[in-house]
Short mmCIF file of C-alpha atoms in Angstrom, two decimals:
data_model
loop_
_atom_site.label_atom_id
_atom_site.label_comp_id
_atom_site.label_asym_id
_atom_site.label_seq_id
_atom_site.Cartn_x
_atom_site.Cartn_y
_atom_site.Cartn_z
CA MET A 1 74.54 -10.58 -29.65
CA ILE A 2 73.11 -10.68 -25.61
CA LEU A 3 73.83 -6.35 -25.06
CA ARG A 4 71.28 -5.73 -27.75
CA ARG A 5 68.52 -7.98 -26.60
CA ALA A 6 68.97 -7.02 -23.16
CA GLY A 7 68.95 -2.71 -24.84
CA THR A 8 65.48 -4.64 -27.02
CA TYR A 9 64.31 -5.70 -22.96
CA ILE A 10 65.09 -2.43 -21.88
CA LEU A 11 63.12 -0.76 -24.31
CA LEU A 12 60.15 -2.82 -24.24
CA THR A 13 59.94 -2.71 -20.78
CA ALA A 14 60.26 0.79 -21.13
CA ILE A 15 56.94 1.18 -23.36
CA ALA A 16 54.84 -1.04 -21.28
CA LEU A 17 55.65 1.30 -18.40
CA ALA A 18 54.66 4.52 -20.33
CA PHE A 19 51.65 2.15 -21.23
CA VAL A 20 50.24 0.69 -17.29
CA GLY A 21 52.05 3.48 -15.72
CA PRO A 22 48.48 5.44 -15.49
CA PHE A 23 46.57 2.27 -14.89
CA LEU A 24 48.94 1.81 -11.57
CA ILE A 25 48.51 5.77 -10.79
CA LEU A 26 44.78 5.79 -10.63
CA LEU A 27 44.16 1.54 -9.34
CA SER A 28 47.56 3.46 -6.82
CA ALA A 29 44.56 6.16 -5.81
CA GLY A 30 41.14 4.40 -6.08
CA LEU A 31 43.50 2.09 -3.19
CA LYS A 32 45.34 4.67 -0.53
CA PRO A 33 43.80 5.57 2.45
CA SER A 34 42.60 9.16 3.58
CA HIS A 35 46.06 10.35 5.49
CA GLN A 36 48.64 9.20 2.15
CA ALA A 37 48.65 11.77 -0.05
CA VAL A 38 47.45 11.43 -3.55
CA PHE A 39 49.86 13.47 -5.67
CA SER A 40 53.78 13.63 -3.90
CA PHE A 41 56.67 13.83 -5.73
CA PRO A 42 58.58 11.62 -5.87
CA PRO A 43 55.69 9.15 -6.87
CA ASP A 44 54.05 7.09 -3.78
CA VAL A 45 51.75 4.03 -5.76
CA ILE A 46 52.31 1.96 -3.43
CA PRO A 47 49.31 2.20 -0.95
CA ARG A 48 50.17 1.39 2.85
CA PRO A 49 47.56 0.14 3.49
CA PRO A 50 44.95 -0.18 0.84
CA VAL A 51 41.58 -0.13 1.50
CA LEU A 52 38.18 -0.59 -0.16
CA ASP A 53 36.25 2.42 1.14
CA TRP A 54 36.64 4.41 -2.14
CA VAL A 55 35.39 1.39 -4.15
CA ILE A 56 31.79 0.91 -1.77
CA GLU A 57 31.56 4.94 -1.95
CA ALA A 58 32.00 5.01 -5.88
CA TRP A 59 29.24 2.57 -5.88
CA THR A 60 26.82 3.74 -3.55
CA ALA A 61 27.46 7.48 -4.30
CA ILE A 62 25.44 7.06 -8.13
CA PRO A 63 23.56 4.25 -8.95
CA PHE A 64 26.58 2.21 -10.51
CA PRO A 65 25.26 -0.96 -10.84
CA GLN A 66 22.38 -0.19 -13.11
CA TYR A 67 24.88 2.21 -15.21
CA MET A 68 26.73 -0.85 -15.45
CA TRP A 69 23.58 -3.33 -16.38
CA ASN A 70 22.83 -0.33 -18.69
CA SER A 71 26.04 -0.68 -20.91
CA VAL A 72 25.74 -4.31 -20.75
CA ILE A 73 22.14 -4.32 -22.13
CA TYR A 74 23.79 -1.61 -25.18
CA VAL A 75 26.95 -3.80 -25.60
CA ALA A 76 24.25 -7.14 -25.58
CA ILE A 77 22.07 -6.08 -28.47
CA THR A 78 25.00 -3.38 -30.88
CA VAL A 79 28.11 -5.58 -30.69
CA PRO A 80 25.41 -8.74 -32.54
CA ALA A 81 23.65 -6.44 -34.62
CA TYR A 82 27.15 -4.48 -35.69
CA LEU A 83 28.86 -7.93 -36.80
CA ILE A 84 25.53 -9.65 -38.08
CA VAL A 85 25.03 -5.68 -40.90
CA SER A 86 28.28 -5.39 -41.13
CA ALA A 87 29.18 -8.66 -42.56
CA LEU A 88 26.12 -8.54 -44.54
CA CYS A 89 27.04 -5.07 -45.77
CA ALA A 90 30.53 -6.77 -46.22
CA TYR A 91 29.66 -10.15 -48.45
CA PRO A 92 27.83 -8.87 -51.63
CA LEU A 93 30.55 -5.80 -52.01
CA ALA A 94 33.58 -8.73 -51.95
CA GLN A 95 31.96 -12.25 -53.46
CA MET A 96 28.99 -10.33 -56.02
CA ARG A 97 29.60 -8.61 -59.29
CA PHE A 98 27.36 -5.76 -59.78
CA ARG A 99 27.15 -2.70 -61.31
CA GLY A 100 28.45 0.27 -58.58
CA ARG A 101 29.70 -2.36 -56.76
CA ASN A 102 33.55 -0.20 -56.11
CA LEU A 103 31.16 2.98 -56.26
CA ILE A 104 28.98 1.86 -53.04
CA PHE A 105 32.59 0.46 -51.61
CA PHE A 106 34.06 4.06 -51.57
CA ALA A 107 31.27 6.14 -50.47
CA ILE A 108 30.69 3.81 -47.38
CA LEU A 109 34.97 3.74 -47.01
CA SER A 110 34.43 7.77 -47.58
CA THR A 111 32.50 8.57 -43.85
CA MET A 112 35.91 7.04 -41.92
CA PHE A 113 37.33 9.69 -43.06
CA LEU A 114 34.93 12.10 -41.66
CA PRO A 115 34.80 13.19 -37.71
CA SER A 116 32.46 11.41 -35.82
CA GLU A 117 31.74 14.61 -34.34
CA VAL A 118 30.32 15.95 -37.62
CA MET A 119 27.84 13.24 -37.27
CA LEU A 120 25.98 13.75 -34.59
CA ILE A 121 23.77 16.77 -35.69
CA PRO A 122 22.65 14.57 -38.15
CA ARG A 123 22.43 10.92 -36.27
CA PHE A 124 19.96 13.37 -33.32
CA MET A 125 17.64 14.72 -36.24
CA VAL A 126 17.26 11.12 -37.34
CA VAL A 127 16.53 10.06 -33.85
CA SER A 128 14.29 13.25 -33.34
CA GLN A 129 12.55 12.33 -36.35
CA LEU A 130 11.86 8.11 -35.28
CA SER A 131 10.79 9.10 -31.98
CA MET A 132 14.13 7.54 -30.08
CA ALA A 133 15.26 10.76 -28.35
CA ASP A 134 15.87 9.73 -25.09
CA THR A 135 15.78 5.68 -25.60
CA PHE A 136 17.49 2.72 -25.25
CA ALA A 137 16.74 2.14 -29.04
CA GLY A 138 18.03 5.98 -29.85
CA VAL A 139 21.56 4.82 -28.50
CA ILE A 140 21.92 1.83 -29.96
CA LEU A 141 20.85 2.07 -33.24
CA PRO A 142 23.88 4.62 -34.50
CA GLY A 143 26.34 2.18 -33.47
CA ILE A 144 25.22 -0.61 -35.49
CA LEU A 145 26.44 0.34 -39.11
CA SER A 146 30.29 1.03 -39.43
CA ALA A 147 32.70 1.93 -41.83
CA PHE A 148 35.50 0.23 -40.58
CA GLY A 149 33.01 -3.19 -39.89
CA ILE A 150 31.83 -3.37 -43.39
CA PHE A 151 36.09 -2.44 -44.77
CA LEU A 152 37.99 -5.49 -42.65
CA LEU A 153 35.17 -7.91 -43.54
CA ARG A 154 35.22 -7.75 -47.01
CA GLN A 155 38.69 -7.35 -47.19
CA THR A 156 38.38 -10.77 -44.79
CA PHE A 157 35.60 -12.42 -47.41
CA ALA A 158 37.57 -11.10 -50.31
CA GLY A 159 40.45 -13.24 -49.31
CA VAL A 160 38.59 -16.14 -50.04
CA PRO A 161 38.65 -18.33 -52.70
CA ARG A 162 36.26 -17.89 -55.11
CA GLU A 163 37.17 -21.21 -56.45
CA ILE A 164 35.23 -22.20 -53.04
CA VAL A 165 32.15 -20.04 -53.63
CA ASP A 166 32.08 -21.24 -57.06
CA ALA A 167 31.49 -24.38 -56.14
CA ALA A 168 29.02 -24.19 -53.20
CA ARG A 169 26.83 -22.66 -55.58
CA THR A 170 27.24 -24.72 -58.62
CA ASP A 171 26.22 -27.67 -55.53
CA GLY A 172 22.94 -25.69 -55.69
CA CYS A 173 24.08 -23.04 -52.11
CA HIS A 174 22.04 -20.16 -52.28
CA GLU A 175 23.79 -17.27 -51.12
CA LEU A 176 22.43 -17.10 -47.53
CA ARG A 177 23.77 -20.52 -47.30
CA ILE A 178 26.92 -19.68 -48.39
CA PHE A 179 27.38 -16.31 -46.57
CA TRP A 180 27.19 -18.59 -43.31
CA HIS A 181 28.88 -21.76 -43.92
CA VAL A 182 31.63 -20.63 -46.21
CA MET A 183 32.07 -16.44 -45.22
CA LEU A 184 31.52 -16.13 -41.33
CA PRO A 185 33.51 -18.96 -40.51
CA ALA A 186 36.42 -17.96 -42.84
CA ALA A 187 36.01 -14.50 -40.88
CA ARG A 188 35.59 -15.75 -37.69
CA PRO A 189 38.93 -14.34 -36.27
CA THR A 190 37.60 -11.22 -37.68
CA LEU A 191 34.85 -11.02 -35.83
CA ALA A 192 36.78 -11.68 -32.89
CA ILE A 193 38.80 -8.26 -33.63
CA LEU A 194 35.39 -6.57 -34.23
CA ALA A 195 33.70 -7.48 -31.70
CA ILE A 196 36.03 -6.36 -29.20
CA PHE A 197 36.41 -3.17 -30.83
CA GLY A 198 32.81 -2.93 -30.87
CA PHE A 199 32.16 -3.81 -27.09
CA ILE A 200 35.35 -0.73 -25.85
CA SER A 201 33.99 1.29 -28.20
CA VAL A 202 30.22 0.31 -27.38
CA TRP A 203 31.28 0.78 -23.63
CA ASN A 204 33.48 2.96 -23.33
CA SER A 205 31.00 5.50 -25.59
CA PHE A 206 30.26 9.30 -24.24
CA LEU A 207 29.69 11.55 -26.04
CA TRP A 208 26.44 9.70 -27.96
CA PRO A 209 24.97 9.05 -25.31
CA LEU A 210 25.20 12.39 -23.28
CA VAL A 211 23.47 14.60 -26.26
CA VAL A 212 20.72 11.59 -26.79
CA LEU A 213 19.88 10.50 -22.88
CA LYS A 214 17.67 12.89 -21.16
CA ASP A 215 16.87 11.12 -18.36
CA SER A 216 20.47 9.65 -16.07
CA ALA A 217 18.34 6.62 -15.66
CA LYS A 218 19.43 5.46 -18.60
CA TYR A 219 23.23 6.90 -18.62
CA PRO A 220 25.35 4.21 -19.84
CA ILE A 221 28.89 3.33 -16.75
CA ALA A 222 30.82 5.67 -19.26
CA LEU A 223 28.43 9.33 -18.22
CA GLY A 224 27.56 7.40 -15.06
CA VAL A 225 31.80 8.05 -14.00
CA ALA A 226 31.61 11.51 -15.08
CA TYR A 227 27.97 11.88 -13.08
CA LEU A 228 30.32 10.89 -10.55
CA ALA A 229 32.90 13.29 -11.30
CA GLY A 230 29.78 15.20 -10.12
CA ILE A 231 28.96 14.91 -7.07
CA THR A 232 32.57 13.66 -5.73
CA GLY A 233 33.54 17.04 -6.88
CA THR A 234 37.61 17.01 -5.74
CA ASP A 235 37.64 13.39 -4.40
CA VAL A 236 40.53 12.57 -6.43
CA ARG A 237 40.01 8.44 -4.53
CA SER A 238 36.55 8.18 -5.21
CA LEU A 239 36.50 8.89 -8.72
CA ALA A 240 39.72 6.81 -9.39
CA ALA A 241 37.98 3.24 -8.15
CA GLY A 242 34.96 4.44 -9.96
CA THR A 243 36.99 4.36 -13.14
CA ILE A 244 38.72 0.90 -12.32
CA LEU A 245 35.96 -0.44 -11.50
CA SER A 246 34.20 0.26 -14.78
CA ILE A 247 36.99 -0.71 -16.69
CA VAL A 248 37.68 -4.10 -15.24
CA PRO A 249 34.92 -5.71 -17.31
CA VAL A 250 36.44 -4.13 -21.11
CA VAL A 251 39.74 -6.12 -19.29
CA VAL A 252 37.62 -9.21 -18.53
CA VAL A 253 36.98 -9.43 -22.03
CA PHE A 254 39.85 -8.74 -23.79
CA MET A 255 41.30 -11.20 -21.57
CA LEU A 256 38.90 -13.76 -22.61
CA MET A 257 39.17 -12.68 -26.30
CA GLN A 258 42.49 -12.89 -26.87
CA ARG A 259 42.94 -16.14 -27.57
CA HIS A 260 41.21 -14.23 -31.28
CA VAL A 261 42.91 -11.66 -30.88
CA LEU A 262 46.61 -12.99 -31.89
CA GLU A 263 44.87 -15.87 -34.19
CA GLY A 264 43.66 -12.43 -36.41
CA MET A 265 46.54 -10.87 -36.51
CA ARG A 266 48.98 -13.58 -37.13
CA GLY A 267 46.52 -14.11 -40.56
CA ALA A 268 46.62 -10.08 -41.48
CA VAL A 269 50.48 -10.70 -41.28
CA LYS A 270 50.72 -14.08 -43.00
CA GLY A 271 47.79 -11.93 -45.58
#
């Protein structure tokens, strides 16, 4: 029993190191002084001494605060709109009876199997026709609708007992009130998970902003880090420091929301 438990802990520790190892190497590279080699064998991951020179250089070499602020704007608009639209689409598919409901659901579900790169040209054509190319709206609009969000919320809404919905309708509640007071509270853990996924997706978005934006002043942080790589060239330390700075908000948001994630996972296991 003791050996089995020790083996389990050793295996879990090895898996954790495999995931955390690249991040630690990145952090080490961003804090190493110039006289200490970034790449060496055996690996030397402890900065001696740690310095902030490369963090300052990454912050000042490009308009880093502006790129961070752009990403905050994209997240602040896209994620709430994404949750609202996904919930409004999922509710009728889960709790209303109308002709063609399953066909619509499977049509939405089928888009999950398409690579995102396939949709770049159609999306760009639509955004261009709406005169939204090279604008904040052009970056935000395609991220509002997600088949994954609709699917996950539809499954959550379908798990709400139909007797509760019927009782609310009998009491005179209209559909919007049922949606707001019954469905959304029941789907709170799922909404938290989708909010985290949406935040990470929007914060790390690279390809679509690269396609639709021409003005570098509107770049999100992921494009800003790529821009930093073009400026610094082979300066691995500055690039590592800039990457660490861009990751910090994601880690903070996840730490704040991890309780909701665990609740959602616990509910999914029970279901």
